[in-house]
mmCIF file of C-alpha atoms in Angstrom:
data_model
loop_
_atom_site.group_PDB
_atom_site.id
_atom_site.type_symbol
_atom_site.label_atom_id
_atom_site.label_comp_id
_atom_site.label_asym_id
_atom_site.label_seq_id
_atom_site.Cartn_x
_atom_site.Cartn_y
_atom_site.Cartn_z
ATOM 1 C CA MET A 18 83.078 212.102 -56.094
ATOM 2 C CA ASP A 19 85.216 212.685 -53.148
ATOM 3 C CA PHE A 20 85.499 216.511 -52.100
ATOM 4 C CA GLY A 21 88.384 215.657 -49.856
ATOM 5 C CA ARG A 22 86.689 217.042 -46.512
ATOM 6 C CA PRO A 23 87.734 215.657 -43.265
ATOM 7 C CA ILE A 24 85.544 212.853 -42.069
ATOM 8 C CA GLN A 25 83.409 213.725 -38.981
ATOM 9 C CA PHE A 26 80.996 211.670 -36.720
ATOM 10 C CA GLY A 27 77.785 212.945 -35.142
ATOM 11 C CA TYR A 28 75.311 211.654 -32.679
ATOM 12 C CA PHE A 29 71.518 211.657 -33.202
ATOM 13 C CA VAL A 30 70.194 212.528 -29.688
ATOM 14 C CA LEU A 31 66.513 211.370 -29.139
ATOM 15 C CA PRO A 32 64.693 214.053 -27.664
ATOM 16 C CA ASP A 33 62.546 211.872 -25.134
ATOM 17 C CA SER A 34 61.552 213.745 -21.904
ATOM 18 C CA MET A 35 60.443 210.338 -20.313
ATOM 19 C CA ARG A 36 63.910 210.482 -18.605
ATOM 20 C CA PRO A 37 64.172 214.181 -18.239
ATOM 21 C CA LEU A 38 67.996 214.550 -18.338
ATOM 22 C CA ARG A 39 68.836 211.781 -20.408
ATOM 23 C CA PRO A 40 69.219 213.412 -23.856
ATOM 24 C CA LEU A 41 71.402 216.208 -22.174
ATOM 25 C CA GLN A 42 73.665 213.745 -20.469
ATOM 26 C CA LEU A 43 74.135 211.659 -23.508
ATOM 27 C CA ALA A 44 74.954 214.568 -25.631
ATOM 28 C CA ILE A 45 77.592 215.629 -23.014
ATOM 29 C CA ARG A 46 79.081 212.241 -22.948
ATOM 30 C CA ALA A 47 78.972 212.091 -26.764
ATOM 31 C CA GLU A 48 81.460 215.215 -26.871
ATOM 32 C CA GLU A 49 83.747 213.565 -24.261
ATOM 33 C CA LEU A 50 83.967 210.566 -26.220
ATOM 34 C CA GLY A 51 84.960 212.495 -29.287
ATOM 35 C CA ILE A 52 81.714 213.166 -31.293
ATOM 36 C CA ASP A 53 81.937 216.274 -33.571
ATOM 37 C CA VAL A 54 78.357 216.879 -34.173
ATOM 38 C CA ILE A 55 74.791 216.604 -32.317
ATOM 39 C CA GLY A 56 71.668 216.355 -34.099
ATOM 40 C CA ILE A 57 68.238 216.498 -32.764
ATOM 41 C CA GLN A 58 64.912 215.645 -34.685
ATOM 42 C CA ASP A 59 62.072 218.028 -34.813
ATOM 43 C CA HIS A 60 58.857 216.444 -34.084
ATOM 44 C CA PRO A 61 57.394 218.324 -31.162
ATOM 45 C CA TYR A 62 53.819 216.990 -31.956
ATOM 46 C CA GLN A 63 55.051 213.753 -30.207
ATOM 47 C CA ARG A 64 54.044 214.549 -26.749
ATOM 48 C CA ARG A 65 57.129 212.995 -25.022
ATOM 49 C CA PHE A 66 59.440 214.845 -27.127
ATOM 50 C CA TYR A 67 61.160 218.106 -26.016
ATOM 51 C CA ASP A 68 60.991 221.073 -28.261
ATOM 52 C CA THR A 69 64.111 220.925 -30.585
ATOM 53 C CA TRP A 70 65.533 224.395 -29.944
ATOM 54 C CA THR A 71 65.112 224.130 -26.235
ATOM 55 C CA LEU A 72 67.162 221.078 -26.220
ATOM 56 C CA LEU A 73 69.746 222.296 -28.702
ATOM 57 C CA THR A 74 70.308 225.412 -26.615
ATOM 58 C CA ALA A 75 70.677 223.113 -23.458
ATOM 59 C CA ILE A 76 73.329 221.070 -25.034
ATOM 60 C CA ALA A 77 75.092 223.926 -26.549
ATOM 61 C CA MET A 78 75.467 225.552 -23.130
ATOM 62 C CA ARG A 79 76.741 222.438 -21.493
ATOM 63 C CA THR A 80 79.130 221.574 -24.066
ATOM 64 C CA ASN A 81 82.460 223.318 -25.427
ATOM 65 C CA ARG A 82 83.190 221.965 -28.679
ATOM 66 C CA VAL A 83 80.609 220.055 -30.787
ATOM 67 C CA SER A 84 78.379 221.478 -33.206
ATOM 68 C CA VAL A 85 74.661 221.326 -33.036
ATOM 69 C CA PHE A 86 71.850 221.334 -35.616
ATOM 70 C CA PRO A 87 68.000 220.526 -35.790
ATOM 71 C CA ASP A 88 68.104 217.199 -37.965
ATOM 72 C CA VAL A 89 66.003 218.588 -39.648
ATOM 73 C CA ALA A 90 63.869 221.585 -38.616
ATOM 74 C CA ASN A 91 60.172 221.313 -39.699
ATOM 75 C CA LEU A 92 59.585 224.645 -41.539
ATOM 76 C CA PRO A 93 55.697 224.808 -41.285
ATOM 77 C CA LEU A 94 55.879 224.759 -37.437
ATOM 78 C CA ARG A 95 57.660 228.049 -37.285
ATOM 79 C CA PRO A 96 58.016 231.479 -39.485
ATOM 80 C CA PRO A 97 61.454 231.466 -41.147
ATOM 81 C CA ALA A 98 62.328 234.886 -39.689
ATOM 82 C CA MET A 99 61.949 233.324 -36.306
ATOM 83 C CA LEU A 100 63.770 230.243 -37.124
ATOM 84 C CA ALA A 101 66.676 232.437 -38.167
ATOM 85 C CA LYS A 102 66.424 234.397 -35.273
ATOM 86 C CA ALA A 103 66.698 231.201 -33.023
ATOM 87 C CA ALA A 104 69.560 229.781 -34.983
ATOM 88 C CA GLY A 105 71.557 233.142 -34.959
ATOM 89 C CA SER A 106 70.884 233.722 -31.160
ATOM 90 C CA LEU A 107 72.107 230.421 -30.346
ATOM 91 C CA ASP A 108 75.129 230.558 -32.762
ATOM 92 C CA VAL A 109 76.219 233.853 -30.757
ATOM 93 C CA LEU A 110 75.778 232.182 -27.519
ATOM 94 C CA SER A 111 77.567 228.793 -28.479
ATOM 95 C CA GLY A 112 80.484 230.827 -30.034
ATOM 96 C CA GLY A 113 79.562 229.825 -33.489
ATOM 97 C CA ARG A 114 78.597 225.991 -33.129
ATOM 98 C CA VAL A 115 75.206 226.093 -34.862
ATOM 99 C CA GLU A 116 74.033 224.698 -38.381
ATOM 100 C CA LEU A 117 70.646 224.659 -39.478
ATOM 101 C CA GLY A 118 69.079 221.414 -40.862
ATOM 102 C CA LEU A 119 65.855 222.308 -42.591
ATOM 103 C CA GLY A 120 63.105 220.448 -44.098
ATOM 104 C CA ALA A 121 59.792 221.311 -46.232
ATOM 105 C CA GLY A 122 57.508 219.567 -43.488
ATOM 106 C CA GLY A 123 55.978 216.150 -43.254
ATOM 107 C CA PHE A 124 53.319 214.614 -41.233
ATOM 108 C CA TRP A 125 50.921 217.343 -42.148
ATOM 109 C CA GLU A 126 48.046 216.137 -40.004
ATOM 110 C CA ALA A 127 50.226 216.310 -36.813
ATOM 111 C CA ILE A 128 51.454 219.796 -37.962
ATOM 112 C CA LYS A 129 47.641 220.924 -38.587
ATOM 113 C CA ALA A 130 47.046 219.800 -34.819
ATOM 114 C CA MET A 131 49.737 222.346 -33.660
ATOM 115 C CA GLY A 132 48.199 225.102 -35.646
ATOM 116 C CA GLY A 133 50.527 224.931 -38.624
ATOM 117 C CA PRO A 134 49.692 225.028 -42.395
ATOM 118 C CA VAL A 135 48.863 221.939 -44.649
ATOM 119 C CA ARG A 136 50.615 222.219 -48.018
ATOM 120 C CA THR A 137 50.837 220.212 -51.050
ATOM 121 C CA PRO A 138 54.338 218.596 -51.946
ATOM 122 C CA GLY A 139 54.765 221.362 -54.589
ATOM 123 C CA GLU A 140 53.724 224.216 -51.991
ATOM 124 C CA ALA A 141 55.855 222.804 -49.498
ATOM 125 C CA VAL A 142 59.062 223.123 -51.783
ATOM 126 C CA SER A 143 58.157 226.515 -52.908
ATOM 127 C CA ALA A 144 57.698 227.704 -49.241
ATOM 128 C CA LEU A 145 61.084 226.148 -48.356
ATOM 129 C CA GLU A 146 62.726 227.916 -51.151
ATOM 130 C CA GLU A 147 61.219 231.228 -50.133
ATOM 131 C CA ALA A 148 62.258 230.538 -46.522
ATOM 132 C CA ILE A 149 65.798 230.049 -47.428
ATOM 133 C CA GLU A 150 66.085 233.431 -48.973
ATOM 134 C CA VAL A 151 64.117 234.973 -45.847
ATOM 135 C CA ILE A 152 66.516 233.204 -43.396
ATOM 136 C CA ARG A 153 69.710 234.582 -45.145
ATOM 137 C CA LEU A 154 68.129 237.883 -45.455
ATOM 138 C CA VAL A 155 67.607 238.026 -41.471
ATOM 139 C CA TRP A 156 71.201 236.568 -40.821
ATOM 140 C CA SER A 157 72.531 239.728 -42.965
ATOM 141 C CA GLY A 158 71.551 241.951 -40.031
ATOM 142 C CA GLY A 159 70.122 244.492 -42.191
ATOM 143 C CA ARG A 160 67.613 247.200 -41.295
ATOM 144 C CA GLY A 161 64.239 247.852 -42.718
ATOM 145 C CA LEU A 162 64.245 244.377 -44.522
ATOM 146 C CA HIS A 163 61.280 243.574 -46.867
ATOM 147 C CA PHE A 164 60.304 240.247 -48.625
ATOM 148 C CA ASP A 165 57.049 239.869 -50.439
ATOM 149 C CA GLY A 166 56.647 236.213 -51.219
ATOM 150 C CA LYS A 167 53.758 233.937 -51.706
ATOM 151 C CA PHE A 168 54.090 232.173 -48.353
ATOM 152 C CA TYR A 169 56.350 234.543 -46.415
ATOM 153 C CA GLN A 170 56.916 238.198 -45.807
ATOM 154 C CA LEU A 171 58.971 240.771 -44.229
ATOM 155 C CA ALA A 172 57.678 244.341 -43.501
ATOM 156 C CA GLY A 173 60.628 246.508 -42.419
ATOM 157 C CA LEU A 174 62.401 244.030 -40.192
ATOM 158 C CA ASN A 175 65.353 245.249 -38.258
ATOM 159 C CA ALA A 176 67.477 241.993 -38.101
ATOM 160 C CA GLY A 177 69.938 240.680 -35.535
ATOM 161 C CA PRO A 178 71.930 239.382 -33.795
ATOM 162 C CA VAL A 179 74.242 238.479 -36.711
ATOM 163 C CA PRO A 180 75.631 234.944 -36.421
ATOM 164 C CA PRO A 181 79.447 235.027 -35.759
ATOM 165 C CA HIS A 182 79.964 232.318 -38.386
ATOM 166 C CA PRO A 183 78.194 231.605 -41.630
ATOM 167 C CA ILE A 184 75.518 229.208 -40.655
ATOM 168 C CA GLY A 185 75.045 226.252 -43.063
ATOM 169 C CA ILE A 186 71.524 225.378 -44.374
ATOM 170 C CA TRP A 187 71.262 221.785 -44.709
ATOM 171 C CA LEU A 188 68.297 220.428 -46.419
ATOM 172 C CA GLY A 189 66.736 216.886 -45.762
ATOM 173 C CA ALA A 190 65.847 215.875 -49.380
ATOM 174 C CA TYR A 191 64.949 212.796 -51.418
ATOM 175 C CA ARG A 192 62.728 213.709 -54.337
ATOM 176 C CA PRO A 193 63.836 215.398 -57.446
ATOM 177 C CA ARG A 194 62.475 218.879 -56.967
ATOM 178 C CA MET A 195 63.977 218.984 -53.403
ATOM 179 C CA LEU A 196 67.489 217.573 -54.536
ATOM 180 C CA GLY A 197 67.475 220.244 -57.203
ATOM 181 C CA LEU A 198 66.840 222.965 -54.564
ATOM 182 C CA VAL A 199 69.839 221.594 -52.556
ATOM 183 C CA GLY A 200 71.991 221.789 -55.523
ATOM 184 C CA ARG A 201 70.684 225.446 -56.346
ATOM 185 C CA ALA A 202 70.492 226.830 -52.684
ATOM 186 C CA ALA A 203 71.710 224.926 -50.003
ATOM 187 C CA ASP A 204 75.022 224.759 -48.158
ATOM 188 C CA GLY A 205 74.390 220.935 -47.107
ATOM 189 C CA TRP A 206 72.360 217.873 -47.965
ATOM 190 C CA VAL A 207 71.350 215.699 -44.971
ATOM 191 C CA PRO A 208 69.482 212.392 -46.109
ATOM 192 C CA SER A 209 68.870 209.549 -43.797
ATOM 193 C CA LEU A 210 70.314 206.307 -45.283
ATOM 194 C CA GLY A 211 67.351 204.292 -44.102
ATOM 195 C CA TYR A 212 64.986 206.004 -46.826
ATOM 196 C CA LEU A 213 67.193 205.328 -49.919
ATOM 197 C CA LYS A 214 68.789 202.107 -51.313
ATOM 198 C CA PRO A 215 72.383 202.416 -52.376
ATOM 199 C CA GLN A 216 71.574 203.003 -56.066
ATOM 200 C CA GLU A 217 68.728 205.727 -55.119
ATOM 201 C CA MET A 218 71.391 207.408 -52.750
ATOM 202 C CA ALA A 219 73.928 207.447 -55.936
ATOM 203 C CA ASP A 220 71.334 208.813 -58.023
ATOM 204 C CA ALA A 221 70.203 211.393 -55.696
ATOM 205 C CA ALA A 222 73.753 212.640 -55.289
ATOM 206 C CA ALA A 223 74.026 212.990 -58.997
ATOM 207 C CA ARG A 224 70.873 215.120 -59.240
ATOM 208 C CA VAL A 225 72.247 217.557 -56.325
ATOM 209 C CA ASP A 226 75.475 217.768 -58.509
ATOM 210 C CA ASP A 227 73.854 218.293 -61.738
ATOM 211 C CA ALA A 228 71.486 220.910 -60.212
ATOM 212 C CA ALA A 229 74.675 222.696 -58.676
ATOM 213 C CA ARG A 230 76.308 222.896 -61.936
ATOM 214 C CA GLU A 231 73.225 224.196 -63.794
ATOM 215 C CA ALA A 232 73.053 226.778 -61.210
ATOM 216 C CA GLY A 233 76.953 227.899 -61.830
ATOM 217 C CA ARG A 234 78.079 226.291 -58.352
ATOM 218 C CA ASP A 235 80.771 224.007 -57.530
ATOM 219 C CA PRO A 236 79.200 220.823 -56.234
ATOM 220 C CA ALA A 237 82.005 220.637 -53.720
ATOM 221 C CA ALA A 238 80.313 223.885 -52.096
ATOM 222 C CA ILE A 239 77.650 221.494 -50.780
ATOM 223 C CA ARG A 240 78.412 219.586 -47.597
ATOM 224 C CA ARG A 241 76.976 215.861 -47.640
ATOM 225 C CA ILE A 242 75.974 214.698 -44.183
ATOM 226 C CA ALA A 243 74.292 211.467 -43.711
ATOM 227 C CA ASN A 244 72.008 210.034 -40.774
ATOM 228 C CA VAL A 245 73.183 206.503 -40.546
ATOM 229 C CA ALA A 246 72.522 203.537 -38.162
ATOM 230 C CA ALA A 247 75.013 202.331 -35.520
ATOM 231 C CA ASN A 248 75.644 199.126 -37.615
ATOM 232 C CA LEU A 249 77.094 200.657 -40.636
ATOM 233 C CA THR A 250 80.531 199.259 -41.381
ATOM 234 C CA ALA A 251 83.688 201.282 -42.057
ATOM 235 C CA ASP A 252 83.694 199.620 -45.647
ATOM 236 C CA GLU A 253 80.051 201.275 -46.110
ATOM 237 C CA ILE A 254 81.194 204.742 -44.791
ATOM 238 C CA ALA A 255 84.343 204.832 -46.831
ATOM 239 C CA GLU A 256 82.221 204.184 -49.962
ATOM 240 C CA LEU A 257 79.862 206.984 -49.191
ATOM 241 C CA ALA A 258 82.751 209.279 -48.632
ATOM 242 C CA ILE A 259 84.863 208.273 -51.738
ATOM 243 C CA GLU A 260 82.106 207.589 -54.386
ATOM 244 C CA LEU A 261 79.456 210.213 -53.188
ATOM 245 C CA GLY A 262 81.180 212.871 -51.313
ATOM 246 C CA PHE A 263 79.792 212.386 -47.856
ATOM 247 C CA ASP A 264 81.874 213.940 -45.114
ATOM 248 C CA THR A 265 79.829 213.558 -41.841
ATOM 249 C CA PHE A 266 78.034 210.682 -40.546
ATOM 250 C CA VAL A 267 75.358 211.129 -37.611
ATOM 251 C CA VAL A 268 74.857 207.978 -35.840
ATOM 252 C CA GLY A 269 71.315 207.129 -34.624
ATOM 253 C CA GLY A 270 69.302 204.036 -33.769
ATOM 254 C CA LEU A 271 71.283 203.360 -30.480
ATOM 255 C CA GLN A 272 69.539 201.052 -27.922
ATOM 256 C CA GLU A 273 69.307 201.297 -24.185
ATOM 257 C CA ASP A 274 73.068 201.108 -23.543
ATOM 258 C CA ALA A 275 73.589 203.990 -25.921
ATOM 259 C CA GLU A 276 76.740 205.141 -24.428
ATOM 260 C CA ALA A 277 78.515 202.022 -24.682
ATOM 261 C CA GLU A 278 77.278 201.469 -28.371
ATOM 262 C CA LEU A 279 78.479 204.967 -29.461
ATOM 263 C CA ARG A 280 81.902 204.143 -27.683
ATOM 264 C CA GLU A 281 82.177 200.949 -29.474
ATOM 265 C CA PHE A 282 81.400 202.682 -32.837
ATOM 266 C CA LEU A 283 83.903 205.588 -31.993
ATOM 267 C CA GLU A 284 86.746 203.154 -31.085
ATOM 268 C CA ASN A 285 86.485 200.679 -33.605
ATOM 269 C CA VAL A 286 84.418 201.744 -36.651
ATOM 270 C CA ALA A 287 85.284 205.282 -37.041
ATOM 271 C CA PRO A 288 89.094 204.981 -36.953
ATOM 272 C CA GLU A 289 88.943 202.212 -39.525
ATOM 273 C CA ALA A 290 86.460 204.298 -41.697
ATOM 274 C CA ARG A 291 88.869 207.402 -41.537
ATOM 275 C CA GLU A 292 91.886 205.030 -42.544
ATOM 276 C CA LEU A 293 89.960 203.279 -45.352
ATOM 277 C CA VAL A 294 88.927 206.980 -46.613
ATOM 278 C CA ALA A 295 92.660 208.225 -46.435
ATOM 279 C CA GLU A 296 93.850 205.030 -48.199
ATOM 280 C CA GLY A 297 91.248 205.752 -50.891
ATOM 281 C CA ARG A 298 92.281 209.201 -51.527
ATOM 282 C CA GLU A 299 96.033 208.368 -51.788
ATOM 283 C CA SER A 300 95.252 205.576 -54.446
ATOM 284 C CA ARG A 301 93.290 208.269 -56.337
#
């Protein structure tokens, strides 16, 4: 199902601190080359990785146009009120260029090592559902905010600053219950193609659409953002856009000469993909 959104391309920057300024330099160069979105993974228990929000802030302050987002934020590592505060603050500072990729959690032993909670799959999804409510409540900028959930609470919070644009909550989701949550409550869905076979991706997209309709929502209200490898072809991108409604493709897996590979993708694959999508839309 094609929702007719403009096709955008993103770059998945590895937050590796071994070459301290390299991630920042690559993000700046990606914007110069025409990238629309910068995503950063959130695995701070990897000792060589930067903190995601610190790097996103550095990138946002050194760029002018690209949107930035955690791809995706590991919820158990941060209270949702603080996560909302971080995203809202950076949205103000960047002039409205922040989105919030969000996941229920993974690598539980590593999370535990950092002092985070260990949750069952069911608990993780329930906590995420609560967190979405808390985050949106905080973004409202209200005073004396209260929330009494099983996993999270607010006790009279005076929230702010208010984000200057409606920050999208994009969920990283693969399993049925998570996909249902995307359809019911999220602004976007951000899977990685490497985790799903083509038919599995189609089935997952259908679950999102069905859940949205059951909740009285238009599936078109949910953006589809795919993490993809740099060897994805223009035909494959066009199929994902026309058949499943994906509009943004975040390219990762680049090797040592990342700038050259990204330039090659943007100069050859991206224009062809946009042309194929336009042709496909005209023929329908």
